[in-house]
């Protein structure tokens, strides 16, 4: 039988998701693990391998039919050499993920930024189907991004384009090398948590107090629940995040005017359409010119599966391009 | 004789420059006028026509050999219909420049953003020759921009992409629809003038005091002279502008990682390499990842001729694409 299936893996700030996916983008199996974000490179490779192994075990497809592994990871990366250089949310540094997983599974490993993979997934089979120019923004533990031009992911000269979360939006007090003043600093779940903790220390009340102590990280589902219950601080945090995301989108619309902006990640999935509507409103208000076209902003359709589906598609595209 | 020459026109915030240019990008004649920035649409068309007329009159080439007019104008524009919608630096609104000039000269008129034209000029015959992905930033009365991907100007869904000057960099206090907090607000000559005037009102001394009274607009040559003489306020204004431009470039490098950033416009031409060096330094310091590639920042080579040469090239490309 032909090697006509792909493994798509999403290495996120909080979890690893691996799927066996066929040529047409159909999911045949899924497996999930927590990201060992405090571990070293070996822990990371072990967790990825186990998750992939579990996905293969659960799928109806023989191991010998896997053509390649597509892996999306937070950046910066060296995609050509398959190396995870560093990421703000995982302790491990300079991990040769491509080499290690390639040795383990005996197939090519295509590494790229996690959000590149997710937005490619949306382009292939989700909210951006049929588009040629798209910008994706994923709001979760961090804020990731991806620019698509002419139907292809813009990799850039450093193969790390799309790092939109690191856009400085408060330049006045920004210090080079520090995250303060960036989109991610203000709009990510981490940023919202920081804001909530600060307000709680000031004595303000929120139903999220219990969720913000010690090691426990804020789940976007809890944030969403508090937002829907009109918890004042939760609403404030969500609105603040949406405003910064909207301004970042206006900036990118001014520069590139893509057909579509796709939003994904935990915050977008859990808070849902009220968040997307707020972002859209700010994007259109802050854009320089909307005379000839409004700014189109929609939510991801594939949700958690966007990353694996896109990673599998990237692996398929790569093998096709190299003629195998 | 064949129609083998083009008129390239640059409509700037302060001056109009028209040139007769041959197929290979060689300039055959030049003419220049002040932009009637307080006049209406009729004044603007008249000034453009006179400048073009003068360029034709001065060139060794017969009027019948002109194939098309390429016109670069500040935006936003409706390039498909040849309409100048509005610009921050010229009073006239909704001016059908393409139609009027087409009637007057009897040839097709290709309208696009002035900085799109200038950066296309640099790509064809200047500092960006041979590049596939370039971002240009022009610092003068305003701050204009242009994104080039795969050797072509990114026009975007609204045909007005590249409006990088309107990037909000101070989001905290930004108000939708207001210029305050944008790159242009901080980094343009207008922004530097505002800063200098504020400091003078506070009683600070600068050799530029005499240049900032009444109607007289600050010339970048005067700013450059004061900067070279180490005038404290001039140095401060230039450094402030370079810092904002560097941060904007870091933001765009994170998103697109183009091969090259090209800087042009009056401030860049007159202050010269010290300005470009400051911008480059900030761009590299604020970029999220420079592990795999530094941010390359260079000055325009064609200077004032970039706009007309690019406009002529855009006209030539457009005629070639439409098969005439």
Coordinates of C-alpha atoms in Angstrom, one line a residue:
Chain A
X1 CA 0.0 0.0 0.0
X2 CA 1.1 3.5 -0.8
X3 CA 2.4 6.0 1.7
X4 CA -0.7 8.2 1.5
X5 CA -1.2 9.4 5.0
X6 CA 0.5 12.2 7.1
X7 CA 1.0 12.9 10.7
X8 CA 0.0 16.4 11.6
X9 CA 1.3 17.6 15.0
X10 CA 0.6 20.9 16.8
X11 CA 3.1 21.7 19.6
X12 CA 1.3 24.4 21.6
X13 CA 2.2 26.4 24.7
X14 CA 0.0 24.2 26.8
X15 CA -0.7 21.0 24.8
X16 CA 0.5 18.7 22.1
X17 CA -2.0 17.4 19.5
X18 CA -1.1 14.7 17.0
X19 CA -3.4 13.4 14.2
X20 CA -3.2 10.9 11.4
X21 CA -4.6 12.6 8.3
X22 CA -5.2 11.4 4.8
X23 CA -4.4 13.1 1.5
X24 CA -7.8 14.9 1.4
X25 CA -7.4 16.3 4.9
X26 CA -9.6 13.8 6.6
X27 CA -8.7 13.1 10.2
X28 CA -8.2 9.3 11.0
X29 CA -7.1 9.6 14.6
X30 CA -6.2 12.0 17.4
X31 CA -4.0 12.0 20.5
X32 CA -3.2 14.7 23.0
X33 CA -0.7 15.4 25.8
X34 CA 0.3 18.3 28.0
X35 CA 3.3 20.3 26.8
X36 CA 6.3 19.7 29.1
X37 CA 6.9 23.4 29.1
X38 CA 9.4 23.3 31.9
X39 CA 11.3 20.3 30.7
X40 CA 14.4 20.1 28.5
X41 CA 14.8 19.1 24.8
X42 CA 14.7 15.4 25.6
X43 CA 11.4 15.7 27.5
X44 CA 10.0 17.6 24.6
X45 CA 11.0 15.0 22.0
X46 CA 9.7 12.2 24.3
X47 CA 6.3 13.9 24.8
X48 CA 6.0 14.5 21.0
X49 CA 7.0 10.9 20.2
X50 CA 4.5 9.4 22.6
X51 CA 1.7 11.6 21.3
X52 CA 2.5 10.6 17.7
X53 CA 2.8 7.0 18.7
X54 CA -0.6 7.1 20.4
X55 CA -2.2 8.7 17.3
X56 CA -0.7 6.0 15.0
X57 CA -1.9 3.3 17.5
X58 CA -5.4 4.7 17.5
X59 CA -5.7 5.1 13.7
X60 CA -7.0 2.4 11.3
X61 CA -4.0 3.0 9.1
X62 CA -0.8 0.9 9.1
X63 CA 2.4 2.7 10.3
X64 CA 3.9 1.9 6.9
X65 CA 1.4 4.2 5.1
X66 CA 2.7 7.3 6.9
X67 CA 4.6 9.5 4.3
X68 CA 5.8 12.3 6.5
X69 CA 5.3 14.2 9.7
X70 CA 4.4 17.9 9.7
X71 CA 5.1 19.6 13.0
X72 CA 4.0 23.0 14.0
X73 CA 5.9 24.6 16.9
X74 CA 6.2 28.0 18.5
X75 CA 9.2 30.0 17.2
X76 CA 11.7 31.1 16.4
X77 CA 12.7 28.0 14.5
X78 CA 15.3 27.0 11.9
X79 CA 12.8 25.2 9.6
X80 CA 15.4 24.2 7.0
X81 CA 17.4 22.3 9.7
X82 CA 14.4 21.3 11.8
X83 CA 15.5 23.1 14.9
X84 CA 13.4 24.7 17.6
X85 CA 15.6 27.7 18.6
X86 CA 13.7 29.0 21.6
X87 CA 10.2 30.0 22.5
X88 CA 8.8 32.3 25.2
X89 CA 6.6 29.5 26.6
X90 CA 8.8 26.4 26.6
X91 CA 12.1 26.2 28.6
X92 CA 13.9 23.9 26.1
X93 CA 16.4 25.6 23.7
X94 CA 18.0 24.6 20.3
X95 CA 16.1 21.3 20.1
X96 CA 16.7 19.4 16.8
X97 CA 13.1 18.2 16.6
X98 CA 13.3 17.3 13.0
X99 CA 16.3 15.1 13.3
X100 CA 15.1 13.3 16.5
X101 CA 11.6 12.6 15.2
X102 CA 12.9 11.6 11.8
X103 CA 15.2 9.0 13.4
X104 CA 12.4 7.7 15.6
X105 CA 9.7 7.4 12.9
X106 CA 11.9 6.9 9.7
X107 CA 10.0 9.5 7.6
X108 CA 10.8 13.2 6.6
X109 CA 9.8 15.8 9.2
X110 CA 8.6 19.2 8.1
X111 CA 8.9 21.8 10.8
X112 CA 7.3 25.2 10.7
X113 CA 5.8 27.7 13.1
X114 CA 2.6 26.4 14.8
X115 CA 0.5 29.3 13.6
X116 CA 1.8 29.0 10.0
X117 CA 0.5 25.5 10.2
X118 CA -2.9 26.4 11.6
X119 CA -3.5 29.2 9.1
X120 CA -2.5 26.9 6.3
X121 CA -5.0 24.5 7.7
X122 CA -7.7 27.2 7.5
X123 CA -6.6 28.0 3.9
X124 CA -6.8 24.4 2.8
X125 CA -10.0 23.3 4.6
X126 CA -11.4 26.0 6.9
X127 CA -12.4 29.7 7.1
X128 CA -10.0 31.0 4.5
X129 CA -10.7 28.4 1.8
X130 CA -10.4 30.0 -1.7
X131 CA -8.5 33.0 -0.5
X132 CA -5.1 34.1 -1.9
X133 CA -4.1 36.7 0.7
X134 CA -4.8 36.0 4.4
X135 CA -3.4 37.1 7.7
X136 CA -4.0 34.8 10.7
X137 CA -3.7 35.7 14.4
X138 CA -3.8 33.1 17.1
X139 CA -4.5 34.3 20.6
X140 CA -3.7 31.9 23.4
X141 CA -0.8 31.6 25.9
X142 CA 1.0 33.9 23.4
X143 CA -0.1 35.6 20.2
X144 CA 1.2 34.0 17.0
X145 CA 0.6 35.0 13.4
X146 CA 1.0 34.0 9.7
X147 CA 0.9 36.0 6.5
X148 CA -0.3 34.2 3.3
X149 CA 0.3 35.9 -0.1
X150 CA -0.6 34.3 -3.4
X151 CA -1.8 31.2 -1.6
X152 CA 1.5 30.5 0.1
X153 CA 2.8 31.1 3.6
X154 CA 5.3 34.0 3.6
X155 CA 8.4 32.4 5.3
X156 CA 10.6 35.4 4.8
X157 CA 14.4 35.7 4.5
X158 CA 14.8 34.2 8.1
X159 CA 12.0 31.6 7.6
X160 CA 10.4 33.1 10.7
X161 CA 8.0 35.6 9.2
X162 CA 4.5 36.0 10.8
X163 CA 5.7 36.8 14.3
X164 CA 2.9 39.4 14.6
X165 CA 2.6 38.9 18.4
X166 CA 5.9 40.7 18.8
X167 CA 4.6 43.8 17.1
X168 CA 5.4 46.8 19.3
X169 CA 2.2 48.8 19.9
X170 CA 3.4 51.0 22.7
X171 CA 6.7 52.3 21.4
X172 CA 7.0 55.2 23.7
X173 CA 8.1 53.1 26.7
X174 CA 9.3 50.0 24.7
X175 CA 12.7 48.7 25.5
X176 CA 14.5 46.6 22.9
X177 CA 14.5 42.9 23.7
X178 CA 11.7 43.2 26.2
X179 CA 8.2 42.0 25.6
X180 CA 6.6 44.9 27.3
X181 CA 4.6 47.1 24.8
X182 CA 4.0 44.3 22.3
X183 CA 0.7 42.9 21.0
X184 CA 1.4 39.7 22.8
X185 CA 2.1 41.5 26.1
X186 CA -1.3 43.1 26.0
X187 CA -3.6 40.7 24.2
X188 CA -2.5 37.2 25.1
X189 CA -4.0 35.1 27.9
X190 CA -0.7 35.7 29.7
X191 CA -1.2 39.4 29.3
X192 CA -4.8 39.2 30.4
X193 CA -3.8 37.2 33.5
X194 CA -1.2 39.8 34.4
X195 CA -3.8 42.5 34.1
X196 CA -6.3 40.6 36.2
X197 CA -3.7 39.8 38.9
X198 CA -2.8 43.5 39.1
X199 CA -6.4 44.5 39.6
X200 CA -7.0 41.8 42.2
X201 CA -3.9 43.1 44.1
X202 CA -5.5 46.5 44.1
X203 CA -8.5 44.9 45.8
X204 CA -10.9 44.6 42.9
X205 CA -13.3 41.7 42.8
X206 CA -13.6 39.1 40.2
X207 CA -15.0 35.5 40.0
X208 CA -11.6 34.6 38.4
X209 CA -9.7 35.2 41.7
X210 CA -9.7 31.5 42.6
X211 CA -8.3 30.6 39.1
X212 CA -5.3 32.8 39.4
X213 CA -3.4 31.5 42.4
X214 CA -0.1 29.6 42.4
X215 CA 0.8 27.3 39.6
X216 CA -2.6 27.0 38.1
X217 CA -2.7 28.9 34.7
X218 CA -5.9 30.7 33.7
X219 CA -7.9 28.6 31.2
X220 CA -9.6 30.5 28.4
X221 CA -12.8 28.6 29.2
X222 CA -12.9 30.1 32.7
X223 CA -12.2 33.5 31.2
X224 CA -15.0 33.0 28.7
X225 CA -17.4 31.9 31.5
X226 CA -16.7 35.0 33.6
X227 CA -17.0 37.2 30.4
X228 CA -20.5 35.7 29.7
X229 CA -21.5 36.3 33.3
X230 CA -20.5 39.9 32.8
X231 CA -17.8 39.8 35.4
X232 CA -16.4 43.3 35.3
X233 CA -12.7 42.5 35.3
X234 CA -13.1 39.7 32.8
X235 CA -15.0 42.0 30.4
X236 CA -12.3 44.6 30.8
X237 CA -9.6 42.1 30.1
X238 CA -11.3 40.7 27.0
X239 CA -12.1 44.2 25.6
X240 CA -8.5 45.3 26.2
X241 CA -7.2 42.3 24.3
X242 CA -9.7 42.8 21.5
X243 CA -8.7 46.5 21.2
X244 CA -5.0 45.7 20.8
X245 CA -5.7 42.9 18.4
X246 CA -7.9 45.2 16.4
X247 CA -5.2 47.9 16.2
X248 CA -2.6 45.4 15.1
X249 CA -5.0 44.2 12.4
X250 CA -5.6 47.8 11.3
X251 CA -1.8 48.2 11.0
X252 CA -1.5 45.1 8.9
X253 CA -4.5 46.0 6.8
X254 CA -2.9 49.3 6.1
X255 CA 0.3 47.6 5.0
X256 CA -1.0 44.5 3.2
X257 CA -4.8 44.8 2.8
X258 CA -5.3 41.0 2.7
X259 CA -8.7 39.6 1.7
X260 CA -9.3 38.1 5.2
X261 CA -8.1 38.0 8.7
X262 CA -8.6 34.7 10.5
X263 CA -8.5 34.5 14.3
X264 CA -7.9 31.4 16.3
X265 CA -6.4 30.1 19.5
X266 CA -8.0 29.4 22.9
X267 CA -9.2 32.9 23.7
X268 CA -11.0 33.2 20.3
X269 CA -12.5 29.7 20.5
X270 CA -13.7 30.0 24.1
X271 CA -14.9 33.7 24.2
X272 CA -16.2 33.2 20.6
X273 CA -18.1 35.6 18.4
X274 CA -18.3 38.5 20.9
X275 CA -14.5 38.6 20.9
X276 CA -14.3 38.5 17.1
X277 CA -17.0 41.2 16.8
X278 CA -15.0 43.5 19.1
X279 CA -11.8 42.9 17.2
X280 CA -13.5 43.6 13.8
X281 CA -15.0 46.8 15.2
X282 CA -11.6 48.1 16.3
X283 CA -9.9 47.0 13.1
X284 CA -12.3 48.9 11.0
X285 CA -12.2 52.0 13.2
X286 CA -8.4 52.2 13.2
X287 CA -7.8 51.3 9.6
X288 CA -6.5 54.2 7.6
X289 CA -8.8 53.6 4.6
X290 CA -12.0 51.5 4.4
X291 CA -13.5 53.4 1.5
X292 CA -12.7 50.7 -1.0
X293 CA -12.9 47.7 1.3
X294 CA -13.8 46.9 4.8
X295 CA -11.5 44.8 7.0
X296 CA -12.9 41.3 7.0
X297 CA -12.3 39.4 10.3
X298 CA -13.6 35.9 11.0
X299 CA -13.0 33.1 13.5
X300 CA -11.1 29.8 12.7
X301 CA -13.4 27.0 11.6
X302 CA -11.2 24.1 12.3
X303 CA -10.4 25.1 15.9
X304 CA -8.0 22.7 17.5
X305 CA -7.7 20.7 14.3
X306 CA -6.4 23.6 12.3
X307 CA -2.8 23.0 13.4
X308 CA -2.6 19.3 12.6
X309 CA -4.5 19.6 9.4
X310 CA -2.2 22.5 8.3
X311 CA 0.9 20.6 9.4
X312 CA -0.2 17.5 7.4
X313 CA -0.9 19.8 4.4
X314 CA 2.6 21.4 4.7
X315 CA 4.2 18.0 4.7
X316 CA 2.1 17.0 1.7
X317 CA 3.0 20.2 -0.2
X318 CA 6.7 19.8 0.7
X319 CA 6.9 16.2 -0.6
X320 CA 5.0 17.2 -3.8
X321 CA 7.4 20.1 -4.3
X322 CA 10.5 17.8 -3.8
X323 CA 8.9 15.3 -6.2
X324 CA 8.6 12.3 -3.9
Chain B
X1 CA 8.2 56.2 -34.8
X2 CA 7.0 53.9 -32.1
X3 CA 5.5 55.0 -28.8
X4 CA 8.5 54.0 -26.8
X5 CA 8.7 56.7 -24.1
X6 CA 6.8 57.2 -20.9
X7 CA 6.0 60.2 -18.7
X8 CA 6.8 59.4 -15.0
X9 CA 5.2 61.9 -12.6
X10 CA 5.7 62.2 -8.8
X11 CA 3.0 64.2 -7.0
X12 CA 4.6 64.8 -3.6
X13 CA 3.4 66.7 -0.5
X14 CA 5.5 69.6 -1.5
X15 CA 6.5 69.3 -5.2
X16 CA 5.5 67.8 -8.5
X17 CA 8.3 66.2 -10.6
X18 CA 7.6 65.0 -14.2
X19 CA 10.1 63.2 -16.4
X20 CA 10.2 61.8 -19.9
X21 CA 11.8 58.3 -19.6
X22 CA 12.7 55.7 -22.2
X23 CA 12.0 52.0 -22.1
X24 CA 15.3 51.3 -20.4
X25 CA 14.6 53.7 -17.6
X26 CA 16.8 56.5 -18.9
X27 CA 15.7 60.0 -18.1
X28 CA 15.4 62.3 -21.2
X29 CA 14.0 65.4 -19.4
X30 CA 12.8 66.8 -16.1
X31 CA 10.4 69.5 -15.0
X32 CA 9.4 70.6 -11.5
X33 CA 6.6 72.7 -9.8
X34 CA 5.4 73.3 -6.3
X35 CA 2.4 71.2 -5.3
X36 CA -0.7 73.5 -4.9
X37 CA -1.5 71.8 -1.6
X38 CA -4.2 74.3 -0.6
X39 CA -5.9 74.4 -4.0
X40 CA -8.8 72.4 -5.4
X41 CA -8.9 69.6 -7.9
X42 CA -8.8 71.9 -10.9
X43 CA -5.6 73.6 -9.5
X44 CA -4.0 70.2 -9.0
X45 CA -4.8 69.0 -12.5
X46 CA -3.5 72.3 -14.0
X47 CA -0.3 72.1 -12.1
X48 CA 0.3 68.5 -13.1
X49 CA -0.5 69.2 -16.8
X50 CA 1.9 72.2 -16.9
X51 CA 4.7 70.2 -15.3
X52 CA 4.2 67.3 -17.8
X53 CA 3.9 69.8 -20.7
X54 CA 7.2 71.4 -19.6
X55 CA 8.9 68.0 -19.4
X56 CA 7.7 67.1 -22.9
X57 CA 8.8 70.5 -24.2
X58 CA 12.3 70.0 -22.7
X59 CA 12.8 66.5 -24.0
X60 CA 14.4 65.6 -27.3
X61 CA 11.5 63.2 -28.0
X62 CA 8.4 64.0 -30.0
X63 CA 5.1 64.1 -28.1
X64 CA 3.8 61.4 -30.4
X65 CA 6.3 58.9 -28.9
X66 CA 4.8 59.0 -25.5
X67 CA 3.0 55.7 -24.8
X68 CA 1.5 56.4 -21.4
X69 CA 1.7 58.5 -18.2
X70 CA 2.5 56.9 -14.9
X71 CA 1.5 59.1 -12.0
X72 CA 2.4 58.5 -8.3
X73 CA 0.2 60.4 -5.8
X74 CA -0.3 60.3 -2.1
X75 CA -3.2 58.2 -1.1
X76 CA -5.8 56.9 -0.5
X77 CA -6.5 56.4 -4.2
X78 CA -8.9 54.5 -6.4
X79 CA -6.2 53.3 -8.9
X80 CA -8.6 51.3 -11.1
X81 CA -10.7 54.5 -11.8
X82 CA -7.7 56.9 -11.5
X83 CA -9.2 58.9 -8.7
X84 CA -7.3 60.6 -5.9
X85 CA -9.7 60.1 -2.9
X86 CA -8.0 62.3 -0.3
X87 CA -4.6 62.9 1.2
X88 CA -3.5 64.3 4.5
X89 CA -1.3 66.9 2.8
X90 CA -3.3 68.2 -0.2
X91 CA -6.7 69.9 0.3
X92 CA -8.4 68.6 -2.9
X93 CA -10.8 65.6 -2.6
X94 CA -12.0 63.0 -5.1
X95 CA -10.0 64.3 -8.0
X96 CA -10.3 62.2 -11.2
X97 CA -6.7 62.7 -12.1
X98 CA -6.5 59.7 -14.5
X99 CA -9.5 60.9 -16.6
X100 CA -8.4 64.6 -16.7
X101 CA -4.8 63.9 -17.7
X102 CA -5.9 61.2 -20.1
X103 CA -8.2 63.7 -21.9
X104 CA -5.5 66.3 -22.0
X105 CA -2.6 64.1 -23.3
X106 CA -4.5 61.4 -25.2
X107 CA -2.6 58.5 -23.6
X108 CA -3.5 56.0 -20.8
X109 CA -2.8 57.2 -17.3
X110 CA -1.6 54.7 -14.7
X111 CA -2.3 56.0 -11.2
X112 CA -0.8 54.5 -8.0
X113 CA 0.5 55.6 -4.6
X114 CA 3.6 57.8 -4.8
X115 CA 5.7 55.6 -2.6
X116 CA 4.6 52.4 -4.5
X117 CA 6.0 54.1 -7.6
X118 CA 9.3 55.2 -5.9
X119 CA 9.9 51.8 -4.4
X120 CA 9.2 50.2 -7.8
X121 CA 11.8 52.6 -9.2
X122 CA 14.3 51.4 -6.7
X123 CA 13.5 47.8 -7.5
X124 CA 13.9 48.4 -11.3
X125 CA 17.0 50.5 -11.3
X126 CA 18.1 51.4 -7.7
X127 CA 19.0 50.1 -4.3
X128 CA 16.6 47.1 -4.4
X129 CA 17.6 45.8 -7.9
X130 CA 17.5 42.0 -8.0
X131 CA 15.4 41.7 -4.8
X132 CA 12.1 39.8 -4.7
X133 CA 10.8 41.0 -1.3
X134 CA 11.3 44.6 -0.3
X135 CA 9.6 47.1 2.0
X136 CA 10.1 50.8 1.3
X137 CA 9.5 53.6 3.7
X138 CA 9.6 57.3 2.5
X139 CA 10.0 59.9 5.2
X140 CA 9.1 63.4 4.2
X141 CA 6.1 65.6 4.9
X142 CA 4.4 62.3 5.7
X143 CA 5.6 58.7 5.9
X144 CA 4.6 56.5 3.0
X145 CA 5.3 52.9 2.4
X146 CA 5.3 50.0 -0.1
X147 CA 5.5 46.3 0.2
X148 CA 6.9 44.2 -2.6
X149 CA 6.5 40.4 -2.7
X150 CA 7.6 38.1 -5.5
X151 CA 8.9 41.2 -7.4
X152 CA 5.5 42.9 -7.5
X153 CA 3.9 45.7 -5.6
X154 CA 1.3 44.4 -3.1
X155 CA -1.8 46.4 -3.9
X156 CA -4.1 44.6 -1.6
X157 CA -7.9 44.1 -1.7
X158 CA -8.4 47.9 -1.5
X159 CA -5.6 48.7 -3.9
X160 CA -4.1 50.9 -1.2
X161 CA -1.8 48.6 0.7
X162 CA 1.6 50.0 1.9
X163 CA 0.1 52.7 4.1
X164 CA 2.8 52.0 6.7
X165 CA 2.9 55.6 7.9
X166 CA -0.5 55.0 9.5
X167 CA 0.7 52.2 11.7
X168 CA -0.3 52.9 15.3
X169 CA 2.7 52.6 17.5
X170 CA 1.3 54.2 20.6
X171 CA -1.9 52.3 21.0
X172 CA -2.5 53.1 24.6
X173 CA -3.8 56.6 23.9
X174 CA -4.7 56.2 20.3
X175 CA -8.1 57.3 19.1
X176 CA -9.6 55.8 16.0
X177 CA -9.6 58.2 13.0
X178 CA -6.9 60.4 14.6
X179 CA -3.3 60.5 13.4
X180 CA -1.9 60.8 16.9
X181 CA 0.1 57.7 17.9
X182 CA 1.0 56.7 14.4
X183 CA 4.4 56.3 12.8
X184 CA 3.8 59.3 10.6
X185 CA 2.8 61.4 13.6
X186 CA 6.1 60.8 15.3
X187 CA 8.6 60.2 12.5
X188 CA 7.6 62.6 9.6
X189 CA 9.0 66.0 9.0
X190 CA 5.6 67.3 10.1
X191 CA 6.0 65.3 13.4
X192 CA 9.5 66.6 13.9
X193 CA 8.4 70.2 13.3
X194 CA 5.6 69.7 15.9
X195 CA 8.1 68.4 18.4
X196 CA 10.5 71.3 17.7
X197 CA 7.8 73.9 18.0
X198 CA 6.7 72.4 21.3
X199 CA 10.3 72.5 22.7
X200 CA 10.8 76.1 21.5
X201 CA 7.6 77.2 23.2
X202 CA 9.0 75.7 26.4
X203 CA 12.0 78.1 25.9
X204 CA 14.5 75.7 24.5
X205 CA 17.1 77.0 22.1
X206 CA 17.7 75.7 18.5
X207 CA 19.2 77.2 15.4
X208 CA 16.0 76.1 13.6
X209 CA 13.8 78.7 15.5
X210 CA 13.9 81.1 12.5
X211 CA 12.8 78.3 10.1
X212 CA 9.6 77.4 12.1
X213 CA 7.6 80.6 12.0
X214 CA 4.4 81.3 10.2
X215 CA 3.7 79.8 6.8
X216 CA 7.3 78.7 6.1
X217 CA 7.5 74.9 6.3
X218 CA 10.7 73.3 7.7
X219 CA 13.0 72.1 4.9
X220 CA 14.8 68.8 5.5
X221 CA 18.0 70.4 4.3
X222 CA 17.8 72.9 7.2
X223 CA 17.0 70.1 9.6
X224 CA 20.0 68.2 8.2
X225 CA 22.3 71.2 8.6
X226 CA 21.3 71.7 12.2
X227 CA 21.7 68.0 12.9
X228 CA 25.3 68.1 11.4
X229 CA 26.1 71.1 13.6
X230 CA 25.0 69.0 16.6
X231 CA 22.1 71.4 17.4
X232 CA 20.6 69.6 20.4
X233 CA 16.9 69.8 19.5
X234 CA 17.6 68.8 15.9
X235 CA 19.6 65.8 17.0
X236 CA 16.8 64.9 19.4
X237 CA 14.1 65.2 16.7
X238 CA 16.1 63.1 14.2
X239 CA 16.8 60.4 16.8
X240 CA 13.2 60.3 17.8
X241 CA 12.1 59.9 14.2
X242 CA 14.7 57.2 13.6
X243 CA 13.7 55.3 16.7
X244 CA 10.0 55.1 15.6
X245 CA 11.0 54.2 12.0
X246 CA 13.3 51.4 13.4
X247 CA 10.5 50.0 15.6
X248 CA 8.0 50.1 12.7
X249 CA 10.6 48.2 10.6
X250 CA 11.2 45.7 13.4
X251 CA 7.4 45.1 13.4
X252 CA 7.3 44.6 9.6
X253 CA 10.4 42.4 9.7
X254 CA 8.7 40.2 12.3
X255 CA 5.6 39.9 10.1
X256 CA 7.2 39.6 6.6
X257 CA 11.0 39.3 6.9
X258 CA 11.7 40.9 3.5
X259 CA 15.2 40.8 2.0
X260 CA 15.6 44.5 2.2
X261 CA 14.1 47.8 3.6
X262 CA 14.7 50.8 1.4
X263 CA 14.4 54.3 2.9
X264 CA 13.7 57.4 0.9
X265 CA 12.2 60.9 1.1
X266 CA 13.5 64.3 2.0
X267 CA 14.6 63.5 5.5
X268 CA 16.5 60.4 4.5
X269 CA 18.1 62.2 1.5
X270 CA 19.2 65.2 3.5
X271 CA 20.2 63.8 6.8
X272 CA 21.7 60.9 5.0
X273 CA 23.6 57.9 6.3
X274 CA 23.6 58.9 10.0
X275 CA 19.8 58.7 9.9
X276 CA 19.8 55.3 8.0
X277 CA 22.4 53.9 10.6
X278 CA 20.2 54.9 13.5
X279 CA 17.1 53.4 11.9
X280 CA 19.0 50.1 11.2
X281 CA 20.3 50.0 14.8
X282 CA 16.8 50.3 16.2
X283 CA 15.3 47.9 13.7
X284 CA 17.8 45.2 14.6
X285 CA 17.5 45.8 18.4
X286 CA 13.7 45.6 18.3
X287 CA 13.3 42.7 15.9
X288 CA 12.1 39.5 17.6
X289 CA 14.5 37.2 15.9
X290 CA 17.8 38.1 14.2
X291 CA 19.4 34.7 14.7
X292 CA 18.9 33.6 11.1
X293 CA 19.1 37.0 9.4
X294 CA 19.8 40.6 10.3
X295 CA 17.4 43.4 9.2
X296 CA 18.9 45.0 6.1
X297 CA 18.2 48.7 5.8
X298 CA 19.6 50.9 3.0
X299 CA 19.0 54.3 1.5
X300 CA 17.3 55.0 -1.8
X301 CA 19.8 55.3 -4.7
X302 CA 17.6 57.2 -7.2
X303 CA 16.6 59.9 -4.7
X304 CA 14.1 62.3 -6.4
X305 CA 14.1 60.3 -9.6
X306 CA 12.8 57.1 -7.9
X307 CA 9.2 58.3 -8.2
X308 CA 9.2 59.2 -11.9
X309 CA 11.3 56.2 -12.9
X310 CA 9.0 53.9 -10.9
X311 CA 5.9 55.6 -12.3
X312 CA 7.2 55.2 -15.9
X313 CA 8.0 51.5 -15.1
X314 CA 4.5 50.9 -13.7
X315 CA 3.0 52.4 -16.9
X316 CA 5.3 50.2 -19.0
X317 CA 4.4 47.1 -16.9
X318 CA 0.7 47.9 -17.2
X319 CA 0.8 48.3 -21.0
X320 CA 2.8 45.1 -21.3
X321 CA 0.3 43.2 -19.1
X322 CA -2.7 44.5 -21.2
X323 CA -0.9 43.5 -24.4
X324 CA -0.6 47.0 -26.0

